[in-house]
Amino acid sequence: MGGKEAGDTMSVLLEVEDLWKSFGDLQVLKGVNMSLKPGEVLVVIGPSGGGKSTFLRCINHLEVPDRGRVVFDGIEVKEGKNINLIRSKIGMVFQQFNLFPHLTVLENLILAPVKVKGMDEVEAKDKAKKLLKRVGLLEKADAYPSQLSGGQQQRVAIARALMMDPKLMLFDEPTSALDPELVAEVLEVMKTLAMDGMTMIVVTHEMGFAKEVADRVCFMDGGVIVEEAPPEVFFTSPRNPRTREFLSKILGV
Amino acid sequence: MPYWLEAVIDSFPYLLSGALITLEITALAILLGLLIGTFVGMARLSKKRWINAPATVYVEFIRGTPLLVQIFIIYFGLPSLGIYIDRFPAGVLALGINSGAYVAEIVRAGIQSVSKGQYEAARSLGLSHWQAMRYVVLPQAFRNILPALGNEFITLTKDSSLVSVIAIEELLRRGTIVISRTFQSFSVYSAVALLYFVMTFSLSRLTRWVEKRLAIP
């Protein structure tokens, strides 16, 4: 990483500087630094309780960090009038899908574009159908979330986030709540998204996905980023003993 | 025809129009209570003390004092402060303010019954706090609390009889007037009770119907 020349900062989409966050006595983040260029896919792995989710949630200020700053697309993310606009450009996909159960799939998709961006409803529906087609669920447009499988719900959730034309997508363990046989269909959609050039931060335990799709993999533990490297380096020759230990546990090597 | 029956039949149209006034008062008080209760219920959950503290005081005070006393304060008490309110709006106001406290507690529970992830997902899409409440949290909360709200509305229908003490000519007041003329207390009060029952039973059926219609598949 080449420091901070003028040309370099122009091509940075997300800059996270010295992020700290605690819940009561529990210090969850202890100074996290990270930067992301447009089109990059960063996969974050690490043990639970290591701060991965909190890190992700601090980026769009679902959790307000105690210290440090997040600069997205040249604008500092903080409470105020801008926050809703900034959030609308950062898509987020949750472990528990969080589709709105009282709305149909189509209504789930068009709610934010219509209410936040003031998009015309007919136009929004057109766009929604295109995105549903892209995730292979056009025929479920009028279904309610409870009528879908977990994998289908998560694909709808991804489409819902894409409705806002985000510049960055955050994935918080998107496949952890899924039955094993449904994981692949969600990863497939994410892979396509990455290939289409979406900038993504993915917290996951899917090492196959990390190896195949990530530009960089980082290992987070104890509230800091312990190690960060391109996947081919990260998985074959990790430098930090904690990374090695974690990898050997989950890869069973 | 026995006189006790004749007394009821003759006065029935008069009692029925009293029942309509009861319905009118109740409906207006329900609306007022819902409005107050929705905002106070949300305020109770606010992290800001200057918002949640007054809401808590309101709920505790209203729940901790008799409705009859509240009616007296509004109709007989306020005029000594120079505020005069006609009996009908005073009755609606007292009932609505009273119901608002109970509705607030129901709404609070309803909001808490919606998982936090729903609110977060809405905010992550760029919806404001109010939009997230309006389009995502409250629609789900209201579905969850419909049975409890139905209960509250039935209680309110019955409690509306208390405004007879400030001489609003609703159902109970009219019953009492008929009795003072005919002295048939048993049959007339029974007729009054029956009319209340018809109203509350219909209300409970109506809530059931709404519940079914709004059920999420």
Tab-separated table of C-alpha atoms in Angstrom:
chain	number	residue	atom	x	y	z
A	1	MET	CA	0.000	0.000	0.000
A	2	GLY	CA	1.628	3.113	-1.187
A	3	GLY	CA	0.786	5.770	1.392
A	4	LYS	CA	-1.104	8.928	0.699
A	5	GLU	CA	-0.108	10.627	-2.478
A	6	ALA	CA	-2.760	12.772	-4.078
A	7	GLY	CA	-3.481	10.301	-6.870
A	8	ASP	CA	-3.928	7.514	-4.390
A	9	THR	CA	-6.545	9.154	-2.204
A	10	MET	CA	-8.638	9.920	-5.269
A	11	SER	CA	-9.056	6.250	-5.965
A	12	VAL	CA	-10.031	5.320	-2.435
A	13	LEU	CA	-13.728	4.606	-1.904
A	14	LEU	CA	-13.636	3.851	1.778
A	15	GLU	CA	-11.144	4.904	4.393
A	16	VAL	CA	-11.438	3.676	7.967
A	17	GLU	CA	-9.120	5.293	10.472
A	18	ASP	CA	-8.448	4.175	14.018
A	19	LEU	CA	-11.923	2.829	14.796
A	20	TRP	CA	-12.700	2.134	18.460
A	21	LYS	CA	-15.914	0.800	19.912
A	22	SER	CA	-16.900	-0.620	23.254
A	23	PHE	CA	-20.130	-1.990	24.682
A	24	GLY	CA	-20.059	-1.262	28.392
A	25	ASP	CA	-16.836	-2.738	29.688
A	26	LEU	CA	-16.307	-4.808	26.599
A	27	GLN	CA	-13.821	-3.254	24.191
A	28	VAL	CA	-14.825	-4.670	20.820
A	29	LEU	CA	-12.803	-2.586	18.367
A	30	LYS	CA	-9.350	-1.387	19.310
A	31	GLY	CA	-8.141	0.778	16.493
A	32	VAL	CA	-9.115	-0.616	13.132
A	33	ASN	CA	-7.589	0.873	9.970
A	34	MET	CA	-8.581	-0.094	6.495
A	35	SER	CA	-8.950	1.346	3.051
A	36	LEU	CA	-10.761	0.081	0.028
A	37	LYS	CA	-10.502	0.999	-3.634
A	38	PRO	CA	-13.456	0.935	-6.004
A	39	GLY	CA	-14.084	-2.562	-7.295
A	40	GLU	CA	-12.147	-4.270	-4.534
A	41	VAL	CA	-13.526	-7.239	-2.654
A	42	LEU	CA	-12.337	-7.548	0.912
A	43	VAL	CA	-13.153	-10.677	2.867
A	44	VAL	CA	-12.976	-10.456	6.642
A	45	ILE	CA	-12.533	-13.646	8.619
A	46	GLY	CA	-11.872	-14.359	12.259
A	47	PRO	CA	-13.289	-15.925	15.396
A	48	SER	CA	-16.687	-14.827	16.673
A	49	GLY	CA	-16.434	-12.006	19.147
A	50	GLY	CA	-13.417	-10.697	17.277
A	51	GLY	CA	-15.228	-7.540	16.202
A	52	LYS	CA	-16.021	-8.363	12.550
A	53	SER	CA	-19.710	-7.541	12.691
A	54	THR	CA	-19.193	-4.442	14.808
A	55	PHE	CA	-16.580	-3.250	12.343
A	56	LEU	CA	-19.042	-3.661	9.485
A	57	ARG	CA	-21.846	-1.952	11.404
A	58	CYS	CA	-19.603	0.982	12.264
A	59	ILE	CA	-18.992	1.661	8.573
A	60	ASN	CA	-22.592	2.785	7.961
A	61	HIS	CA	-22.991	3.944	11.557
A	62	LEU	CA	-25.573	1.375	12.594
A	63	GLU	CA	-23.167	1.403	15.526
A	64	VAL	CA	-21.642	4.750	16.282
A	65	PRO	CA	-17.912	4.302	16.908
A	66	ASP	CA	-16.426	5.787	20.087
A	67	ARG	CA	-13.388	7.050	18.260
A	68	GLY	CA	-11.946	7.227	14.773
A	69	ARG	CA	-13.523	8.082	11.474
A	70	VAL	CA	-15.018	6.565	8.402
A	71	VAL	CA	-14.712	8.409	5.118
A	72	PHE	CA	-16.887	7.079	2.331
A	73	ASP	CA	-16.629	8.461	-1.180
A	74	GLY	CA	-14.916	11.574	0.146
A	75	ILE	CA	-17.526	12.308	2.826
A	76	GLU	CA	-17.120	11.621	6.516
A	77	VAL	CA	-19.826	9.299	7.816
A	78	LYS	CA	-21.448	10.750	10.904
A	79	GLU	CA	-24.817	11.521	12.460
A	80	GLY	CA	-26.536	14.409	10.787
A	81	LYS	CA	-28.550	15.242	7.742
A	82	ASN	CA	-26.230	13.342	5.437
A	83	ILE	CA	-26.406	10.018	7.161
A	84	ASN	CA	-29.470	8.710	5.315
A	85	LEU	CA	-28.025	9.707	1.955
A	86	ILE	CA	-24.718	8.030	2.771
A	87	ARG	CA	-26.430	4.873	4.009
A	88	SER	CA	-28.482	4.666	0.851
A	89	LYS	CA	-25.217	4.310	-1.079
A	90	ILE	CA	-23.933	1.536	1.155
A	91	GLY	CA	-25.915	-1.660	0.779
A	92	MET	CA	-26.006	-4.032	3.713
A	93	VAL	CA	-26.924	-7.695	3.820
A	94	PHE	CA	-27.565	-9.288	7.198
A	95	GLN	CA	-27.135	-12.746	8.586
A	96	GLN	CA	-30.856	-12.908	9.439
A	97	PHE	CA	-31.917	-11.472	6.023
A	98	ASN	CA	-34.230	-8.929	7.700
A	99	LEU	CA	-36.722	-8.790	4.867
A	100	PHE	CA	-39.859	-6.890	5.854
A	101	PRO	CA	-42.350	-9.709	6.495
A	102	HIS	CA	-45.480	-7.583	6.010
A	103	LEU	CA	-44.485	-6.579	2.482
A	104	THR	CA	-44.273	-8.679	-0.673
A	105	VAL	CA	-40.915	-9.238	-2.312
A	106	LEU	CA	-41.633	-6.471	-4.817
A	107	GLU	CA	-42.743	-4.076	-2.057
A	108	ASN	CA	-39.602	-4.895	-0.095
A	109	LEU	CA	-37.546	-3.842	-3.083
A	110	ILE	CA	-39.298	-0.610	-3.973
A	111	LEU	CA	-39.834	0.804	-0.459
A	112	ALA	CA	-36.499	2.578	-0.089
A	113	PRO	CA	-36.135	3.860	-3.682
A	114	VAL	CA	-39.645	5.326	-3.563
A	115	LYS	CA	-39.488	6.767	-0.039
A	116	VAL	CA	-35.845	7.810	0.123
A	117	LYS	CA	-35.052	8.735	-3.464
A	118	GLY	CA	-38.561	9.709	-4.484
A	119	MET	CA	-38.405	7.331	-7.418
A	120	ASP	CA	-41.586	6.872	-9.427
A	121	GLU	CA	-43.368	3.683	-8.359
A	122	VAL	CA	-43.764	2.260	-11.870
A	123	GLU	CA	-40.120	2.899	-12.619
A	124	ALA	CA	-39.114	1.319	-9.298
A	125	LYS	CA	-41.150	-1.790	-10.074
A	126	ASP	CA	-39.483	-2.120	-13.459
A	127	LYS	CA	-36.096	-1.883	-11.867
A	128	ALA	CA	-37.091	-4.324	-9.128
A	129	LYS	CA	-38.162	-6.886	-11.687
A	130	LYS	CA	-34.858	-6.580	-13.519
A	131	LEU	CA	-32.949	-7.156	-10.288
A	132	LEU	CA	-35.176	-10.055	-9.279
A	133	LYS	CA	-34.491	-11.608	-12.633
A	134	ARG	CA	-30.784	-11.146	-12.005
A	135	VAL	CA	-30.974	-13.082	-8.725
A	136	GLY	CA	-33.273	-15.636	-10.356
A	137	LEU	CA	-36.427	-14.851	-8.389
A	138	LEU	CA	-38.661	-12.945	-10.775
A	139	GLU	CA	-41.473	-15.459	-10.289
A	140	LYS	CA	-41.476	-14.688	-6.547
A	141	ALA	CA	-42.198	-10.971	-6.947
A	142	ASP	CA	-45.628	-11.207	-5.321
A	143	ALA	CA	-44.698	-13.728	-2.641
A	144	TYR	CA	-44.214	-12.808	1.004
A	145	PRO	CA	-40.831	-13.439	2.641
A	146	SER	CA	-42.212	-16.233	4.833
A	147	GLN	CA	-43.107	-18.130	1.665
A	148	LEU	CA	-39.468	-18.238	0.555
A	149	SER	CA	-36.567	-20.455	1.554
A	150	GLY	CA	-33.674	-18.900	3.453
A	151	GLY	CA	-31.528	-18.832	0.349
A	152	GLN	CA	-34.262	-17.134	-1.643
A	153	GLN	CA	-34.813	-14.603	1.136
A	154	GLN	CA	-31.146	-13.729	1.178
A	155	ARG	CA	-31.097	-13.291	-2.598
A	156	VAL	CA	-34.084	-10.958	-2.286
A	157	ALA	CA	-32.232	-9.067	0.453
A	158	ILE	CA	-29.283	-8.604	-1.896
A	159	ALA	CA	-31.592	-7.365	-4.655
A	160	ARG	CA	-33.235	-4.991	-2.189
A	161	ALA	CA	-29.861	-3.476	-1.321
A	162	LEU	CA	-28.961	-3.195	-5.018
A	163	MET	CA	-32.131	-1.185	-5.685
A	164	MET	CA	-30.377	1.841	-4.214
A	165	ASP	CA	-27.443	1.564	-6.649
A	166	PRO	CA	-24.936	1.273	-3.818
A	167	LYS	CA	-21.270	1.972	-4.385
A	168	LEU	CA	-20.328	-0.410	-1.627
A	169	MET	CA	-21.928	-3.581	-0.339
A	170	LEU	CA	-21.444	-4.899	3.177
A	171	PHE	CA	-22.178	-8.556	3.838
A	172	ASP	CA	-22.482	-9.615	7.468
A	173	GLU	CA	-22.158	-13.406	7.492
A	174	PRO	CA	-24.742	-13.691	4.720
A	175	THR	CA	-24.758	-17.483	4.630
A	176	SER	CA	-24.353	-18.337	8.317
A	177	ALA	CA	-28.076	-18.736	8.974
A	178	LEU	CA	-28.663	-20.897	5.910
A	179	ASP	CA	-29.084	-24.621	5.571
A	180	PRO	CA	-25.913	-26.005	3.943
A	181	GLU	CA	-27.622	-26.845	0.654
A	182	LEU	CA	-28.789	-23.220	0.243
A	183	VAL	CA	-25.412	-21.581	0.735
A	184	ALA	CA	-24.221	-22.032	-2.845
A	185	GLU	CA	-27.049	-20.090	-4.506
A	186	VAL	CA	-26.316	-17.041	-2.336
A	187	LEU	CA	-22.567	-17.225	-2.869
A	188	GLU	CA	-23.200	-17.533	-6.597
A	189	VAL	CA	-25.107	-14.235	-6.627
A	190	MET	CA	-22.343	-12.580	-4.607
A	191	LYS	CA	-19.710	-13.911	-6.958
A	192	THR	CA	-21.512	-12.495	-9.978
A	193	LEU	CA	-21.820	-9.197	-8.208
A	194	ALA	CA	-18.082	-9.126	-7.525
A	195	MET	CA	-17.313	-9.960	-11.145
A	196	ASP	CA	-19.537	-7.099	-12.256
A	197	GLY	CA	-17.201	-4.802	-10.352
A	198	MET	CA	-19.064	-4.152	-7.118
A	199	THR	CA	-16.946	-3.014	-4.197
A	200	MET	CA	-17.626	-5.390	-1.327
A	201	ILE	CA	-16.689	-6.143	2.244
A	202	VAL	CA	-17.725	-9.650	3.170
A	203	VAL	CA	-17.614	-11.092	6.667
A	204	THR	CA	-17.851	-14.817	6.200
A	205	HIS	CA	-16.645	-18.254	7.177
A	206	GLU	CA	-16.778	-19.468	3.574
A	207	MET	CA	-13.095	-19.949	2.808
A	208	GLY	CA	-13.795	-21.170	-0.699
A	209	PHE	CA	-15.478	-17.884	-1.471
A	210	ALA	CA	-12.580	-15.955	0.056
A	211	LYS	CA	-10.014	-17.804	-2.012
A	212	GLU	CA	-11.923	-17.460	-5.230
A	213	VAL	CA	-13.428	-13.976	-5.062
A	214	ALA	CA	-11.449	-11.841	-2.618
A	215	ASP	CA	-8.816	-9.348	-3.715
A	216	ARG	CA	-7.669	-9.177	-0.136
A	217	VAL	CA	-8.408	-11.239	2.937
A	218	CYS	CA	-8.018	-9.892	6.418
A	219	PHE	CA	-8.012	-11.707	9.704
A	220	MET	CA	-9.644	-9.898	12.571
A	221	ASP	CA	-9.242	-10.896	16.191
A	222	GLY	CA	-9.304	-9.086	19.506
A	223	GLY	CA	-10.675	-5.929	17.935
A	224	VAL	CA	-7.845	-5.356	15.469
A	225	ILE	CA	-6.916	-6.457	11.984
A	226	VAL	CA	-4.167	-8.942	12.707
A	227	GLU	CA	-3.164	-9.706	9.170
A	228	GLU	CA	-4.147	-8.679	5.696
A	229	ALA	CA	-2.988	-10.137	2.402
A	230	PRO	CA	-4.142	-11.247	-1.035
A	231	PRO	CA	-5.800	-14.672	-0.735
A	232	GLU	CA	-3.022	-16.599	-2.463
A	233	VAL	CA	-0.558	-15.299	0.139
A	234	PHE	CA	-2.990	-15.292	3.043
A	235	PHE	CA	-3.973	-18.937	2.793
A	236	THR	CA	-0.602	-20.377	1.868
A	237	SER	CA	1.851	-18.406	3.947
A	238	PRO	CA	0.192	-16.481	6.759
A	239	ARG	CA	2.783	-14.644	8.831
A	240	ASN	CA	0.994	-14.167	12.123
A	241	PRO	CA	0.807	-17.159	14.499
A	242	ARG	CA	-2.798	-16.289	15.446
A	243	THR	CA	-3.819	-16.351	11.792
A	244	ARG	CA	-2.088	-19.667	11.329
A	245	GLU	CA	-3.819	-21.129	14.342
A	246	PHE	CA	-7.233	-19.931	13.184
A	247	LEU	CA	-6.725	-21.194	9.654
A	248	SER	CA	-5.563	-24.576	10.817
A	249	LYS	CA	-8.671	-24.874	12.971
A	250	ILE	CA	-11.197	-24.033	10.314
A	251	LEU	CA	-9.457	-25.586	7.360
A	252	GLY	CA	-8.615	-28.637	9.407
A	253	VAL	CA	-5.031	-28.697	8.214
B	1	MET	CA	-98.342	-6.507	28.135
B	2	PRO	CA	-96.667	-6.190	31.534
B	3	TYR	CA	-95.608	-2.691	32.374
B	4	TRP	CA	-91.893	-3.587	32.833
B	5	LEU	CA	-91.832	-4.737	29.225
B	6	GLU	CA	-93.886	-1.849	27.938
B	7	ALA	CA	-91.517	0.585	29.639
B	8	VAL	CA	-88.564	-0.927	27.772
B	9	ILE	CA	-90.292	-1.117	24.400
B	10	ASP	CA	-91.635	2.422	24.569
B	11	SER	CA	-88.269	3.872	25.522
B	12	PHE	CA	-86.257	1.681	23.174
B	13	PRO	CA	-85.770	4.249	20.373
B	14	TYR	CA	-84.675	6.766	23.000
B	15	LEU	CA	-82.177	4.271	24.484
B	16	LEU	CA	-80.934	3.314	21.026
B	17	SER	CA	-80.098	6.887	20.121
B	18	GLY	CA	-78.258	7.039	23.471
B	19	ALA	CA	-76.283	4.004	22.344
B	20	LEU	CA	-75.369	5.900	19.177
B	21	ILE	CA	-73.990	8.718	21.309
B	22	THR	CA	-72.012	6.154	23.307
B	23	LEU	CA	-70.610	4.848	20.022
B	24	GLU	CA	-69.751	8.339	18.900
B	25	ILE	CA	-67.934	9.196	22.138
B	26	THR	CA	-66.136	5.871	22.139
B	27	ALA	CA	-65.052	6.140	18.508
B	28	LEU	CA	-63.658	9.631	19.007
B	29	ALA	CA	-61.930	8.610	22.253
B	30	ILE	CA	-60.416	5.567	20.521
B	31	LEU	CA	-58.975	7.786	17.801
B	32	LEU	CA	-57.597	10.234	20.333
B	33	GLY	CA	-56.234	7.407	22.485
B	34	LEU	CA	-54.554	5.774	19.484
B	35	LEU	CA	-52.968	9.038	18.445
B	36	ILE	CA	-51.692	9.830	21.936
B	37	GLY	CA	-50.754	6.221	22.639
B	38	THR	CA	-48.726	5.782	19.444
B	39	PHE	CA	-46.566	8.828	20.100
B	40	VAL	CA	-46.253	8.278	23.843
B	41	GLY	CA	-45.460	4.598	23.266
B	42	MET	CA	-42.620	5.591	20.933
B	43	ALA	CA	-41.514	8.316	23.338
B	44	ARG	CA	-41.297	5.759	26.156
B	45	LEU	CA	-38.655	3.921	24.137
B	46	SER	CA	-36.615	7.007	23.315
B	47	LYS	CA	-33.100	7.108	24.708
B	48	LYS	CA	-33.424	10.841	25.256
B	49	ARG	CA	-34.498	11.560	28.799
B	50	TRP	CA	-36.389	14.740	28.007
B	51	ILE	CA	-38.591	12.678	25.710
B	52	ASN	CA	-39.088	9.489	27.724
B	53	ALA	CA	-39.440	11.085	31.162
B	54	PRO	CA	-42.618	13.116	30.435
B	55	ALA	CA	-44.079	10.083	28.661
B	56	THR	CA	-43.461	7.925	31.714
B	57	VAL	CA	-44.978	10.504	34.054
B	58	TYR	CA	-48.093	10.702	31.857
B	59	VAL	CA	-48.572	6.941	31.725
B	60	GLU	CA	-47.977	6.399	35.431
B	61	PHE	CA	-50.190	9.290	36.510
B	62	ILE	CA	-53.127	8.367	34.284
B	63	ARG	CA	-52.952	4.691	35.183
B	64	GLY	CA	-52.620	5.524	38.849
B	65	THR	CA	-55.690	7.734	39.198
B	66	PRO	CA	-59.392	6.941	38.744
B	67	LEU	CA	-60.987	7.786	35.423
B	68	LEU	CA	-63.908	9.341	37.292
B	69	VAL	CA	-61.552	11.804	38.989
B	70	GLN	CA	-59.953	12.584	35.624
B	71	ILE	CA	-63.386	13.350	34.172
B	72	PHE	CA	-64.141	15.650	37.134
B	73	ILE	CA	-60.819	17.461	36.734
B	74	ILE	CA	-61.458	18.175	33.066
B	75	TYR	CA	-65.130	19.114	33.315
B	76	PHE	CA	-65.405	20.678	36.785
B	77	GLY	CA	-61.775	21.485	37.570
B	78	LEU	CA	-60.543	23.254	34.449
B	79	PRO	CA	-63.240	25.979	34.514
B	80	SER	CA	-61.797	27.272	37.788
B	81	LEU	CA	-58.580	27.841	35.824
B	82	GLY	CA	-60.577	29.729	33.230
B	83	ILE	CA	-60.725	26.847	30.736
B	84	TYR	CA	-64.274	25.929	29.770
B	85	ILE	CA	-64.954	22.819	27.723
B	86	ASP	CA	-68.440	21.637	26.736
B	87	ARG	CA	-69.551	18.376	28.285
B	88	PHE	CA	-69.308	16.311	25.113
B	89	PRO	CA	-65.739	17.302	24.129
B	90	ALA	CA	-64.765	17.146	27.810
B	91	GLY	CA	-65.992	13.561	27.979
B	92	VAL	CA	-64.169	12.592	24.791
B	93	LEU	CA	-61.011	14.321	26.014
B	94	ALA	CA	-61.048	12.601	29.407
B	95	LEU	CA	-61.665	9.162	27.881
B	96	GLY	CA	-59.094	9.697	25.120
B	97	ILE	CA	-56.387	10.902	27.487
B	98	ASN	CA	-57.123	7.987	29.783
B	99	SER	CA	-57.084	5.402	27.013
B	100	GLY	CA	-53.905	6.942	25.564
B	101	ALA	CA	-51.918	5.823	28.590
B	102	TYR	CA	-53.009	2.214	28.232
B	103	VAL	CA	-52.553	2.263	24.453
B	104	ALA	CA	-49.052	3.697	24.975
B	105	GLU	CA	-48.047	0.668	27.018
B	106	ILE	CA	-49.513	-1.665	24.414
B	107	VAL	CA	-47.732	0.170	21.588
B	108	ARG	CA	-44.456	0.092	23.500
B	109	ALA	CA	-44.723	-3.672	23.869
B	110	GLY	CA	-45.655	-3.913	20.193
B	111	ILE	CA	-42.605	-1.993	19.041
B	112	GLN	CA	-40.402	-4.134	21.257
B	113	SER	CA	-41.922	-7.240	19.701
B	114	VAL	CA	-40.514	-6.280	16.289
B	115	SER	CA	-36.937	-7.481	15.968
B	116	LYS	CA	-34.261	-4.812	16.018
B	117	GLY	CA	-32.954	-6.120	12.705
B	118	GLN	CA	-36.068	-4.779	10.980
B	119	TYR	CA	-35.325	-1.244	12.077
B	120	GLU	CA	-31.660	-1.635	11.219
B	121	ALA	CA	-32.388	-3.010	7.771
B	122	ALA	CA	-34.676	-0.038	7.121
B	123	ARG	CA	-32.062	2.449	8.321
B	124	SER	CA	-29.326	0.714	6.316
B	125	LEU	CA	-31.387	1.385	3.173
B	126	GLY	CA	-31.372	5.093	3.952
B	127	LEU	CA	-34.809	5.449	5.550
B	128	SER	CA	-34.976	8.063	8.297
B	129	HIS	CA	-35.992	7.156	11.847
B	130	TRP	CA	-39.566	8.267	11.155
B	131	GLN	CA	-39.771	6.466	7.827
B	132	ALA	CA	-38.420	3.283	9.400
B	133	MET	CA	-41.070	3.520	12.128
B	134	ARG	CA	-43.858	4.465	9.741
B	135	TYR	CA	-43.269	1.879	7.009
B	136	VAL	CA	-41.474	-0.975	8.727
B	137	VAL	CA	-41.770	-1.122	12.518
B	138	LEU	CA	-45.244	0.227	13.300
B	139	PRO	CA	-47.128	-1.790	10.649
B	140	GLN	CA	-45.687	-4.952	12.183
B	141	ALA	CA	-46.150	-3.718	15.746
B	142	PHE	CA	-49.835	-2.930	15.158
B	143	ARG	CA	-50.464	-6.361	13.727
B	144	ASN	CA	-48.933	-7.900	16.840
B	145	ILE	CA	-50.918	-5.788	19.286
B	146	LEU	CA	-54.299	-5.908	17.576
B	147	PRO	CA	-55.799	-8.361	20.099
B	148	ALA	CA	-54.598	-6.213	23.006
B	149	LEU	CA	-55.919	-3.073	21.339
B	150	GLY	CA	-59.287	-4.755	20.798
B	151	ASN	CA	-59.416	-5.428	24.521
B	152	GLU	CA	-58.618	-1.819	25.293
B	153	PHE	CA	-61.355	-0.579	22.947
B	154	ILE	CA	-63.900	-2.819	24.634
B	155	THR	CA	-62.864	-1.508	28.048
B	156	LEU	CA	-63.176	2.007	26.703
B	157	THR	CA	-66.701	1.352	25.396
B	158	LYS	CA	-67.765	0.250	28.859
B	159	ASP	CA	-65.866	3.039	30.633
B	160	SER	CA	-67.636	5.583	28.462
B	161	SER	CA	-70.664	5.045	30.729
B	162	LEU	CA	-68.771	7.064	33.349
B	163	VAL	CA	-69.295	10.287	31.405
B	164	SER	CA	-72.979	10.023	32.302
B	165	VAL	CA	-71.951	11.759	35.532
B	166	ILE	CA	-71.332	14.984	33.608
B	167	ALA	CA	-74.811	14.664	32.117
B	168	ILE	CA	-73.836	13.614	28.605
B	169	GLU	CA	-76.940	11.841	27.326
B	170	GLU	CA	-75.308	8.605	26.352
B	171	LEU	CA	-76.770	5.166	26.894
B	172	LEU	CA	-76.503	4.868	30.676
B	173	ARG	CA	-77.671	8.441	31.288
B	174	ARG	CA	-80.736	7.856	29.116
B	175	GLY	CA	-81.469	4.613	30.929
B	176	THR	CA	-81.422	6.451	34.232
B	177	ILE	CA	-83.741	9.120	32.823
B	178	VAL	CA	-86.204	6.446	31.644
B	179	ILE	CA	-86.138	4.798	35.066
B	180	SER	CA	-86.812	8.075	36.855
B	181	ARG	CA	-89.989	8.246	34.768
B	182	THR	CA	-91.090	4.579	34.806
B	183	PHE	CA	-89.444	3.155	37.976
B	184	GLN	CA	-88.694	-0.057	36.037
B	185	SER	CA	-85.036	-0.261	37.043
B	186	PHE	CA	-84.489	-3.980	36.474
B	187	SER	CA	-85.845	-4.229	32.963
B	188	VAL	CA	-84.469	-0.893	31.767
B	189	TYR	CA	-80.963	-1.416	33.182
B	190	SER	CA	-81.023	-4.898	31.650
B	191	ALA	CA	-81.902	-3.391	28.299
B	192	VAL	CA	-79.021	-0.925	28.758
B	193	ALA	CA	-76.664	-3.801	29.596
B	194	LEU	CA	-77.831	-5.691	26.523
B	195	LEU	CA	-77.135	-2.708	24.284
B	196	TYR	CA	-73.604	-2.370	25.741
B	197	PHE	CA	-73.077	-6.051	25.105
B	198	VAL	CA	-74.170	-5.767	21.475
B	199	MET	CA	-71.634	-2.978	21.018
B	200	THR	CA	-68.707	-4.705	22.717
B	201	PHE	CA	-69.417	-8.046	21.077
B	202	SER	CA	-69.510	-6.425	17.632
B	203	LEU	CA	-66.269	-4.664	18.437
B	204	SER	CA	-64.572	-7.895	19.414
B	205	ARG	CA	-65.791	-9.506	16.171
B	206	LEU	CA	-64.573	-6.520	14.208
B	207	THR	CA	-61.088	-6.753	15.731
B	208	ARG	CA	-60.969	-10.450	14.897
B	209	TRP	CA	-61.916	-9.700	11.325
B	210	VAL	CA	-59.273	-6.981	10.972
B	211	GLU	CA	-56.729	-9.315	12.546
B	212	LYS	CA	-57.461	-11.986	9.948
B	213	ARG	CA	-57.458	-9.544	7.068
B	214	LEU	CA	-54.106	-8.057	8.021
B	215	ALA	CA	-52.445	-11.346	8.927
B	216	ILE	CA	-49.043	-11.753	7.281
B	217	PRO	CA	-48.963	-14.945	5.203
